Amino acid sequence: MSEIKVIDKVFEPSITAAQIQKRVSELAVQINRDMVAQNPLFLAVLNGSFMFVADLYRHITIESEISFVKLASYDGTSSTGVVNEVIGLNKDIKGRNIVIVEDIIDTGFTMQQMLKTLAEHHPASIRICTLLQKPDKLQVPIKADYVAFNIPNLFVVGYGLDYDQQGRNLPAIYVLKED
Ligand code: 5GP
Ligand code: MG
């Protein structure tokens, strides 16, 4: 693997496609074991998680369902600033065992908002599965149950993650080259 350019920035290889596939199948094995007979509902957060969840869900062998949600960010009129609204939550999640599937947990604010919104619908349980997590950036007490990779506090693209909407198609993960 070599350096790539996305729009105006240079990125260098970070996690190979093979490493990703290995970890994704390992996480699926854990989930299959932990959630057997719970008929979990996988809730994938678009857009970033689309590639991760497609690969992960292929390895899920237990009885389960999948649905997709999106977080719409808009500037709130109040002083609280940006508000995230969960859209597409059209399945009844009451009493369900949920597995949220995310691309990355950075500060954790997005996930915190997600947990709060889902809790209002009274699921039986909520687990978090994330492809990436930046432990040094976490600002809220969130504990992901399944983490494929912990990464340093640097900007990454690929495997669903974008830089200005580009780069989501890359099968590996690349990190912004510091200059
Ligand atoms: P948080 O609310 O946890 O700070 O932010 C999570 C969101 O920030 C992710 O869903 C993603 O959209 C974006 N994000 C955070 N770090 C990165 C990164 O390194 N690369 C990309 N492409 N997006 C990131
Ligand atoms: Mg995301």
mmCIF file of C-alpha atoms in Angstrom, residues 39-133:
data_model
loop_
_atom_site.group_PDB
_atom_site.id
_atom_site.type_symbol
_atom_site.label_atom_id
_atom_site.label_comp_id
_atom_site.label_asym_id
_atom_site.label_seq_id
_atom_site.Cartn_x
_atom_site.Cartn_y
_atom_site.Cartn_z
ATOM 1 C CA ASN A 39 -32.826 -11.690 18.163
ATOM 2 C CA PRO A 40 -30.745 -8.499 18.181
ATOM 3 C CA LEU A 41 -31.649 -5.536 16.015
ATOM 4 C CA PHE A 42 -28.539 -4.066 14.392
ATOM 5 C CA LEU A 43 -28.935 -0.321 13.935
ATOM 6 C CA ALA A 44 -26.290 0.924 11.528
ATOM 7 C CA VAL A 45 -25.592 4.643 11.593
ATOM 8 C CA LEU A 46 -25.294 5.972 8.043
ATOM 9 C CA ASN A 47 -23.323 7.047 6.120
ATOM 10 C CA GLY A 48 -20.005 6.096 7.690
ATOM 11 C CA SER A 49 -20.848 2.563 8.840
ATOM 12 C CA PHE A 50 -22.228 1.204 5.569
ATOM 13 C CA MET A 51 -19.153 -0.799 4.544
ATOM 14 C CA PHE A 52 -18.353 -2.010 8.052
ATOM 15 C CA VAL A 53 -21.883 -3.206 8.720
ATOM 16 C CA ALA A 54 -22.153 -4.928 5.331
ATOM 17 C CA ASP A 55 -19.043 -6.980 6.115
ATOM 18 C CA LEU A 56 -19.949 -7.529 9.772
ATOM 19 C CA TYR A 57 -23.511 -8.611 9.080
ATOM 20 C CA ARG A 58 -22.351 -11.203 6.530
ATOM 21 C CA HIS A 59 -20.664 -12.984 9.451
ATOM 22 C CA ILE A 60 -23.667 -12.789 11.788
ATOM 23 C CA THR A 61 -25.213 -16.235 11.890
ATOM 24 C CA ILE A 62 -27.738 -15.849 14.728
ATOM 25 C CA GLU A 63 -31.378 -14.852 14.348
ATOM 26 C CA SER A 64 -31.297 -11.054 13.970
ATOM 27 C CA GLU A 65 -32.540 -8.014 12.082
ATOM 28 C CA ILE A 66 -30.876 -4.944 10.609
ATOM 29 C CA SER A 67 -32.067 -1.397 10.100
ATOM 30 C CA PHE A 68 -30.422 1.897 9.186
ATOM 31 C CA VAL A 69 -30.564 5.289 10.833
ATOM 32 C CA LYS A 70 -29.007 8.618 10.114
ATOM 33 C CA LEU A 71 -28.081 11.530 12.329
ATOM 34 C CA ALA A 72 -29.258 14.836 10.969
ATOM 35 C CA SER A 73 -27.219 17.684 12.417
ATOM 36 C CA TYR A 74 -28.628 21.150 12.353
ATOM 37 C CA ASP A 75 -27.913 24.320 14.275
ATOM 38 C CA GLY A 76 -30.337 24.552 17.147
ATOM 39 C CA THR A 77 -31.913 27.901 17.724
ATOM 40 C CA SER A 78 -31.004 27.730 21.402
ATOM 41 C CA SER A 79 -27.551 28.375 22.833
ATOM 42 C CA THR A 80 -26.844 24.642 22.945
ATOM 43 C CA GLY A 81 -25.604 24.799 19.364
ATOM 44 C CA VAL A 82 -25.695 21.763 17.089
ATOM 45 C CA VAL A 83 -28.561 19.340 17.600
ATOM 46 C CA ASN A 84 -28.467 15.765 16.336
ATOM 47 C CA GLU A 85 -31.740 14.147 15.424
ATOM 48 C CA VAL A 86 -31.984 10.415 14.758
ATOM 49 C CA ILE A 87 -33.899 9.897 11.529
ATOM 50 C CA GLY A 88 -35.167 6.660 10.028
ATOM 51 C CA LEU A 89 -35.966 5.017 13.339
ATOM 52 C CA ASN A 90 -39.131 3.517 11.919
ATOM 53 C CA LYS A 91 -38.845 0.112 13.564
ATOM 54 C CA ASP A 92 -40.415 -0.455 16.931
ATOM 55 C CA ILE A 93 -37.410 -0.887 19.199
ATOM 56 C CA LYS A 94 -39.366 -1.263 22.440
ATOM 57 C CA GLY A 95 -38.109 -4.355 24.265
ATOM 58 C CA ARG A 96 -35.521 -5.116 21.589
ATOM 59 C CA ASN A 97 -31.844 -5.878 22.103
ATOM 60 C CA ILE A 98 -30.093 -3.232 20.047
ATOM 61 C CA VAL A 99 -26.585 -3.236 18.604
ATOM 62 C CA ILE A 100 -25.632 0.227 17.376
ATOM 63 C CA VAL A 101 -23.069 -0.031 14.578
ATOM 64 C CA GLU A 102 -20.912 3.078 14.101
ATOM 65 C CA ASP A 103 -17.862 3.935 12.057
ATOM 66 C CA ILE A 104 -15.976 5.896 14.712
ATOM 67 C CA ILE A 105 -16.289 7.234 18.231
ATOM 68 C CA ASP A 106 -14.285 10.419 18.590
ATOM 69 C CA THR A 107 -15.437 12.770 21.365
ATOM 70 C CA GLY A 108 -18.390 10.451 21.995
ATOM 71 C CA PHE A 109 -21.005 13.220 21.800
ATOM 72 C CA THR A 110 -22.706 11.688 18.766
ATOM 73 C CA MET A 111 -22.999 8.318 20.468
ATOM 74 C CA GLN A 112 -24.228 9.924 23.674
ATOM 75 C CA GLN A 113 -27.008 11.625 21.733
ATOM 76 C CA MET A 114 -27.848 8.367 19.993
ATOM 77 C CA LEU A 115 -28.055 6.473 23.305
ATOM 78 C CA LYS A 116 -30.285 9.157 24.793
ATOM 79 C CA THR A 117 -32.677 9.099 21.844
ATOM 80 C CA LEU A 118 -32.862 5.306 21.696
ATOM 81 C CA ALA A 119 -33.427 5.056 25.463
ATOM 82 C CA GLU A 120 -36.600 7.139 25.060
ATOM 83 C CA HIS A 121 -38.026 4.225 23.029
ATOM 84 C CA HIS A 122 -37.376 1.721 25.852
ATOM 85 C CA PRO A 123 -35.291 -1.012 24.225
ATOM 86 C CA ALA A 124 -34.427 -4.026 26.429
ATOM 87 C CA SER A 125 -30.705 -3.398 25.992
ATOM 88 C CA ILE A 126 -28.257 -1.365 23.924
ATOM 89 C CA ARG A 127 -24.799 -2.457 22.884
ATOM 90 C CA ILE A 128 -22.294 -0.410 20.901
ATOM 91 C CA CYS A 129 -20.183 -1.816 18.084
ATOM 92 C CA THR A 130 -17.712 0.575 16.472
ATOM 93 C CA LEU A 131 -15.098 0.103 13.802
ATOM 94 C CA LEU A 132 -12.795 2.747 15.269
ATOM 95 C CA GLN A 133 -12.390 4.565 18.544
#
